[in-house]
């Protein structure tokens, strides 16, 4: 019986040994390829993980750096004391003898406290719901505006502001400081020759005292200096007839400067009582305007109106 070998029937077919060698090569080559593929996936996974960690860190830093959001508080209700409300327009500076606007009774009448013996002069008071303020000349001849609680001098503080006075605290002792009475100064501060000549003029009509037409009110300008502002004392027509405008700042009287010394300005205004005419300079809209006041002409005009 003849035995045939398959490899001999197919001369072009590989031998069994060749096939085994190829299979062995393929099997031995596959683990290396798998290792190369796995390394790529691992590297990509590492990149993705690093990116995720970086994103978490950035988010954490932003959260820590941002302000904590808290619910907004309800608006605070303002509570005013019974004596703190002021109804209607109020003349900011109250001067002795001047009208008092509609103010609470607490502001109109200060407590009965002994007058201070300190060398202080109260020139004006400012009334508001925050406690008010006062213009006070201290012993160094300087005028300043003091608010409630401010130190006026060593050991002296402003405790309370009223319409006609202030209460100061002097080393724990409360004392009163009243406004200067400008009406008395106008009546008694005029020179004797001016008072003697006030009873006659060319037309037989006595000139109207300037105190009855003009009110000099203290006013603090833009640089904090106290100036005298001229206001009508009720008769706006007569005030305008003098050539004045409401709010003119007094600069000089008879070419004598009164802008730097508040007391000197008050005294100069008081000395005008009984004069028939006077030349003054006022500051109006940033310009100095000289005005000659014809008091006799104004008196005649008022007499004719009556």
Tab-separated table of C-alpha atoms in Angstrom:
chain	number	residue	atom	x	y	z
A	1	UNK	CA	0.000	0.000	0.000
A	2	UNK	CA	1.404	3.281	-1.049
A	3	UNK	CA	1.587	6.213	1.406
A	4	UNK	CA	1.379	9.729	0.026
A	5	UNK	CA	2.439	12.936	1.858
A	6	UNK	CA	0.363	15.950	1.462
A	7	UNK	CA	3.264	18.245	1.067
A	8	UNK	CA	4.393	16.387	-1.825
A	9	UNK	CA	1.026	16.705	-3.555
A	10	UNK	CA	1.211	20.549	-3.103
A	11	UNK	CA	4.670	21.545	-3.920
A	12	UNK	CA	3.946	25.269	-3.257
A	13	UNK	CA	2.466	24.775	0.235
A	14	UNK	CA	4.660	25.472	3.248
A	15	UNK	CA	5.843	22.668	5.295
A	16	UNK	CA	4.536	21.907	8.746
A	17	UNK	CA	7.661	23.234	10.263
A	18	UNK	CA	7.250	26.516	8.423
A	19	UNK	CA	3.679	26.914	9.579
A	20	UNK	CA	4.670	26.252	13.146
A	21	UNK	CA	7.428	28.782	12.929
A	22	UNK	CA	5.005	31.390	11.600
A	23	UNK	CA	2.486	30.690	14.355
A	24	UNK	CA	5.190	30.904	16.942
A	25	UNK	CA	6.323	34.225	15.525
A	26	UNK	CA	2.811	35.631	15.508
A	27	UNK	CA	2.167	34.503	19.049
A	28	UNK	CA	5.445	35.895	20.244
A	29	UNK	CA	4.855	39.216	18.422
A	30	UNK	CA	1.273	39.828	19.801
A	31	UNK	CA	2.227	40.550	23.442
A	32	UNK	CA	4.622	43.300	22.353
A	33	UNK	CA	1.977	44.995	20.226
A	34	UNK	CA	-0.488	44.754	23.073
A	35	UNK	CA	2.048	46.410	25.366
A	36	UNK	CA	2.549	49.258	22.921
A	37	UNK	CA	-1.207	49.812	22.610
A	38	UNK	CA	-1.730	49.666	26.380
A	39	UNK	CA	1.015	52.254	26.946
A	40	UNK	CA	-0.737	54.724	24.655
A	41	UNK	CA	-4.028	54.323	26.503
A	42	UNK	CA	-2.333	54.753	29.846
A	43	UNK	CA	-0.606	57.927	28.698
A	44	UNK	CA	-3.895	59.378	27.407
A	45	UNK	CA	-5.603	58.470	30.675
A	46	UNK	CA	-2.843	60.189	32.625
A	47	UNK	CA	-3.284	63.356	30.576
A	48	UNK	CA	-7.038	63.340	31.147
A	49	UNK	CA	-6.624	62.764	34.877
A	50	UNK	CA	-4.088	65.582	35.150
A	51	UNK	CA	-6.458	67.906	33.291
A	52	UNK	CA	-9.325	66.953	35.607
A	53	UNK	CA	-7.202	67.555	38.701
A	54	UNK	CA	-6.123	70.936	37.330
A	55	UNK	CA	-9.732	71.920	36.691
A	56	UNK	CA	-10.695	70.962	40.242
A	57	UNK	CA	-7.806	72.995	41.663
A	58	UNK	CA	-8.720	76.060	39.596
A	59	UNK	CA	-12.376	75.803	40.673
A	60	UNK	CA	-11.336	75.477	44.317
A	61	UNK	CA	-9.068	78.522	44.148
A	62	UNK	CA	-11.790	80.622	42.510
A	63	UNK	CA	-14.285	79.553	45.175
A	64	UNK	CA	-11.905	80.408	48.009
A	65	UNK	CA	-11.039	83.800	46.511
A	66	UNK	CA	-14.588	84.951	45.818
A	67	UNK	CA	-16.561	86.817	48.544
A	68	UNK	CA	-19.046	84.866	50.540
A	69	UNK	CA	-22.569	85.684	49.463
A	70	UNK	CA	-24.736	86.622	52.401
A	71	UNK	CA	-28.399	87.598	52.309
A	72	UNK	CA	-28.873	91.343	52.215
A	73	UNK	CA	-30.004	92.850	55.467
A	74	UNK	CA	-33.298	94.635	55.642
A	75	UNK	CA	-33.024	98.438	55.426
A	76	UNK	CA	-32.510	99.998	58.808
A	77	UNK	CA	-35.403	102.010	60.064
A	78	UNK	CA	-34.289	105.472	61.110
A	79	UNK	CA	-35.515	106.380	64.547
A	80	UNK	CA	-35.647	110.078	65.314
A	81	UNK	CA	-35.912	111.448	68.805
A	82	UNK	CA	-38.947	113.614	69.558
A	83	UNK	CA	-36.838	116.774	69.643
A	84	UNK	CA	-34.782	116.029	66.547
A	85	UNK	CA	-37.331	116.620	63.803
A	86	UNK	CA	-37.542	120.075	62.276
A	87	UNK	CA	-40.607	120.987	60.260
A	88	UNK	CA	-40.461	123.609	57.558
A	89	UNK	CA	-37.569	125.833	56.487
A	90	UNK	CA	-35.182	126.844	59.229
A	91	UNK	CA	-32.830	129.797	59.222
A	92	UNK	CA	-29.519	127.927	59.533
A	93	UNK	CA	-27.908	130.544	61.755
A	94	UNK	CA	-29.824	131.905	64.690
A	95	UNK	CA	-28.646	135.288	65.966
A	96	UNK	CA	-29.766	137.171	69.038
A	97	UNK	CA	-32.876	139.226	68.377
A	98	UNK	CA	-33.589	137.455	65.084
A	99	UNK	CA	-36.777	135.507	64.408
A	100	UNK	CA	-36.872	131.854	65.393
A	101	UNK	CA	-38.272	129.554	62.723
A	102	UNK	CA	-40.634	126.694	63.413
A	103	UNK	CA	-38.512	124.588	65.761
A	104	UNK	CA	-39.290	122.018	68.420
A	105	UNK	CA	-39.688	123.404	71.912
A	106	UNK	CA	-36.603	121.447	72.952
A	107	UNK	CA	-34.492	123.693	70.724
A	108	UNK	CA	-36.192	126.956	71.606
A	109	UNK	CA	-35.555	126.931	75.339
A	110	UNK	CA	-32.301	125.769	76.826
A	111	UNK	CA	-31.996	124.600	80.430
A	112	UNK	CA	-31.463	127.158	83.173
A	113	UNK	CA	-27.716	126.673	83.679
A	114	UNK	CA	-25.222	129.211	84.962
A	115	UNK	CA	-23.374	131.255	82.349
A	116	UNK	CA	-19.780	130.261	81.762
A	117	UNK	CA	-16.921	132.505	82.848
A	118	UNK	CA	-14.670	131.307	80.028
A	119	UNK	CA	-13.481	133.770	77.410
A	120	UNK	CA	-15.830	132.454	74.730
A	121	UNK	CA	-18.278	134.298	72.464
A	122	UNK	CA	-21.189	132.573	70.737
A	123	UNK	CA	-21.923	134.214	67.382
A	124	UNK	CA	-24.477	131.855	65.867
A	125	UNK	CA	-26.144	128.473	66.086
A	126	UNK	CA	-27.021	125.969	63.399
A	127	UNK	CA	-29.991	123.745	64.192
A	128	UNK	CA	-30.495	120.373	62.540
A	129	UNK	CA	-31.477	116.821	63.366
A	130	UNK	CA	-27.829	115.792	63.829
A	131	UNK	CA	-27.383	117.866	66.971
A	132	UNK	CA	-26.611	121.227	65.405
A	133	UNK	CA	-23.477	123.342	65.382
A	134	UNK	CA	-22.308	126.679	66.724
A	135	UNK	CA	-19.926	129.449	65.695
A	136	UNK	CA	-17.793	130.264	68.721
A	137	UNK	CA	-14.883	132.665	69.108
A	138	UNK	CA	-12.297	131.237	71.472
A	139	UNK	CA	-9.749	133.011	73.675
A	140	UNK	CA	-7.232	133.110	70.806
A	141	UNK	CA	-9.636	135.406	68.899
A	142	UNK	CA	-10.333	132.737	66.287
A	143	UNK	CA	-13.828	131.818	65.183
A	144	UNK	CA	-14.628	128.232	64.376
A	145	UNK	CA	-17.630	126.073	63.786
A	146	UNK	CA	-18.122	123.378	66.414
A	147	UNK	CA	-20.487	120.421	66.200
A	148	UNK	CA	-21.991	118.548	69.098
A	149	UNK	CA	-19.219	116.681	70.923
A	150	UNK	CA	-16.343	118.763	69.503
A	151	UNK	CA	-13.574	120.025	71.773
A	152	UNK	CA	-13.721	123.827	72.062
A	153	UNK	CA	-10.742	124.220	74.363
A	154	UNK	CA	-8.698	122.090	76.720
A	155	UNK	CA	-11.221	120.238	78.878
A	156	UNK	CA	-14.212	121.999	77.279
A	157	UNK	CA	-16.583	120.287	74.837
A	158	UNK	CA	-19.799	121.343	73.112
A	159	UNK	CA	-22.570	119.279	74.680
A	160	UNK	CA	-25.815	120.669	73.216
A	161	UNK	CA	-26.995	123.391	70.830
A	162	UNK	CA	-30.170	125.402	71.447
A	163	UNK	CA	-31.769	128.286	69.586
A	164	UNK	CA	-30.369	131.026	71.821
A	165	UNK	CA	-27.474	129.317	73.608
A	166	UNK	CA	-25.253	126.289	73.800
A	167	UNK	CA	-24.395	124.019	76.698
A	168	UNK	CA	-20.716	123.255	77.210
A	169	UNK	CA	-19.118	120.656	79.431
A	170	UNK	CA	-16.222	122.102	81.397
A	171	UNK	CA	-14.399	119.359	83.250
A	172	UNK	CA	-17.649	117.555	83.997
A	173	UNK	CA	-19.575	120.731	84.898
A	174	UNK	CA	-22.298	121.910	82.504
A	175	UNK	CA	-22.313	125.638	81.730
A	176	UNK	CA	-24.316	127.868	79.410
A	177	UNK	CA	-23.024	130.164	76.665
A	178	UNK	CA	-25.600	132.577	75.285
A	179	UNK	CA	-25.731	134.376	71.956
A	180	UNK	CA	-24.471	137.942	71.876
A	181	UNK	CA	-27.359	140.409	71.753
A	182	UNK	CA	-26.856	142.344	68.562
A	183	UNK	CA	-29.940	144.493	69.084
A	184	UNK	CA	-28.410	145.915	72.249
A	185	UNK	CA	-25.143	146.484	70.447
A	186	UNK	CA	-26.938	148.392	67.697
A	187	UNK	CA	-28.777	150.508	70.253
A	188	UNK	CA	-25.813	151.218	72.503
A	189	UNK	CA	-22.848	150.794	70.191
A	190	UNK	CA	-23.436	153.785	67.926
A	191	UNK	CA	-21.147	156.796	68.403
A	192	UNK	CA	-22.552	159.706	70.372
A	193	UNK	CA	-22.276	162.116	67.444
A	194	UNK	CA	-24.206	159.725	65.228
A	195	UNK	CA	-26.966	159.408	67.795
A	196	UNK	CA	-27.104	163.171	68.273
A	197	UNK	CA	-27.442	163.810	64.561
A	198	UNK	CA	-30.100	161.225	64.003
A	199	UNK	CA	-32.973	163.589	64.693
A	200	UNK	CA	-32.673	165.808	61.640
A	201	UNK	CA	-32.134	165.714	57.911
A	202	UNK	CA	-32.709	168.124	54.985
A	203	UNK	CA	-36.305	167.071	54.477
A	204	UNK	CA	-37.198	166.909	58.143
A	205	UNK	CA	-37.511	163.129	58.099
A	206	UNK	CA	-35.298	161.074	60.361
A	207	UNK	CA	-33.261	158.473	58.460
A	208	UNK	CA	-34.185	154.878	59.134
A	209	UNK	CA	-31.598	153.110	61.257
A	210	UNK	CA	-29.814	150.524	59.187
A	211	UNK	CA	-30.595	147.941	61.845
A	212	UNK	CA	-34.263	148.113	60.855
A	213	UNK	CA	-33.547	147.310	57.209
A	214	UNK	CA	-30.524	145.043	57.238
A	215	UNK	CA	-29.832	141.881	59.168
A	216	UNK	CA	-26.217	140.772	59.245
A	217	UNK	CA	-26.157	136.992	59.478
A	218	UNK	CA	-23.011	134.900	59.992
A	219	UNK	CA	-22.261	132.596	57.108
A	220	UNK	CA	-19.344	130.218	56.545
A	221	UNK	CA	-17.857	130.541	53.072
A	222	UNK	CA	-16.243	127.847	50.923
A	223	UNK	CA	-12.910	128.030	52.765
A	224	UNK	CA	-14.432	127.932	56.248
A	225	UNK	CA	-14.231	131.651	57.091
A	226	UNK	CA	-17.185	133.242	58.853
A	227	UNK	CA	-18.524	136.193	56.871
A	228	UNK	CA	-21.360	138.660	57.349
A	229	UNK	CA	-24.167	138.127	54.863
A	230	UNK	CA	-26.643	140.980	54.471
A	231	UNK	CA	-30.322	140.033	54.522
A	232	UNK	CA	-33.526	142.090	54.467
A	233	UNK	CA	-34.967	142.598	57.935
A	234	UNK	CA	-38.514	142.098	56.699
A	235	UNK	CA	-39.039	144.906	54.150
A	236	UNK	CA	-37.528	143.432	50.998
A	237	UNK	CA	-38.532	146.433	48.893
A	238	UNK	CA	-36.687	148.880	51.153
A	239	UNK	CA	-33.725	146.523	51.299
A	240	UNK	CA	-33.554	146.373	47.515
A	241	UNK	CA	-33.931	150.155	47.310
A	242	UNK	CA	-30.634	150.435	49.184
A	243	UNK	CA	-28.935	148.706	46.259
A	244	UNK	CA	-28.443	145.460	48.155
A	245	UNK	CA	-29.239	141.919	47.175
A	246	UNK	CA	-30.143	139.112	49.521
A	247	UNK	CA	-26.947	137.297	50.498
A	248	UNK	CA	-24.426	140.060	49.727
A	249	UNK	CA	-21.260	139.476	51.763
A	250	UNK	CA	-20.060	142.553	53.615
A	251	UNK	CA	-16.445	143.366	52.708
A	252	UNK	CA	-15.851	146.974	53.792
A	253	UNK	CA	-17.588	149.963	55.373
A	254	UNK	CA	-16.287	153.399	54.334
A	255	UNK	CA	-13.273	151.654	52.743
A	256	UNK	CA	-12.471	149.936	56.037
A	257	UNK	CA	-12.198	146.180	55.653
A	258	UNK	CA	-14.483	144.139	57.895
A	259	UNK	CA	-14.135	140.817	56.091
A	260	UNK	CA	-11.394	139.375	58.292
A	261	UNK	CA	-12.733	140.183	61.763
A	262	UNK	CA	-16.271	139.077	62.493
A	263	UNK	CA	-16.631	141.147	65.672
A	264	UNK	CA	-15.283	144.230	63.942
A	265	UNK	CA	-17.861	143.778	61.213
A	266	UNK	CA	-20.654	143.525	63.775
A	267	UNK	CA	-19.420	146.670	65.516
A	268	UNK	CA	-19.167	148.550	62.229
A	269	UNK	CA	-22.731	147.612	61.326
A	270	UNK	CA	-23.905	148.749	64.751
A	271	UNK	CA	-22.144	152.086	64.285
A	272	UNK	CA	-24.214	152.805	61.169
A	273	UNK	CA	-27.320	153.544	63.214
A	274	UNK	CA	-28.546	157.082	62.606
A	275	UNK	CA	-26.342	157.871	59.615
A	276	UNK	CA	-27.910	159.432	56.529
A	277	UNK	CA	-25.611	157.641	54.094
A	278	UNK	CA	-22.716	155.230	54.059
A	279	UNK	CA	-20.503	153.601	51.461
A	280	UNK	CA	-20.049	149.876	51.748
A	281	UNK	CA	-18.470	147.203	49.599
A	282	UNK	CA	-20.067	143.809	49.199
A	283	UNK	CA	-19.028	140.619	47.490
A	284	UNK	CA	-21.615	139.477	44.987
A	285	UNK	CA	-21.136	136.553	42.594
A	286	UNK	CA	-17.385	136.676	43.143
A	287	UNK	CA	-17.057	140.405	42.389
A	288	UNK	CA	-16.626	143.350	44.770
A	289	UNK	CA	-19.455	145.853	44.363
A	290	UNK	CA	-19.296	149.309	46.001
A	291	UNK	CA	-22.680	150.624	47.116
A	292	UNK	CA	-23.587	154.017	48.530
A	293	UNK	CA	-26.537	153.601	50.846
A	294	UNK	CA	-28.884	156.593	50.778
A	295	UNK	CA	-30.730	156.062	54.008
A	296	UNK	CA	-32.581	159.384	53.835
A	297	UNK	CA	-33.941	158.642	50.368
A	298	UNK	CA	-35.126	155.281	51.586
A	299	UNK	CA	-36.824	156.900	54.571
A	300	UNK	CA	-38.635	159.333	52.292
A	301	UNK	CA	-39.743	156.501	50.048
A	302	UNK	CA	-41.134	154.552	52.988
A	303	UNK	CA	-42.870	157.649	54.372
A	304	UNK	CA	-44.520	158.288	51.006
A	305	UNK	CA	-45.701	154.682	50.835
A	306	UNK	CA	-47.300	155.023	54.249
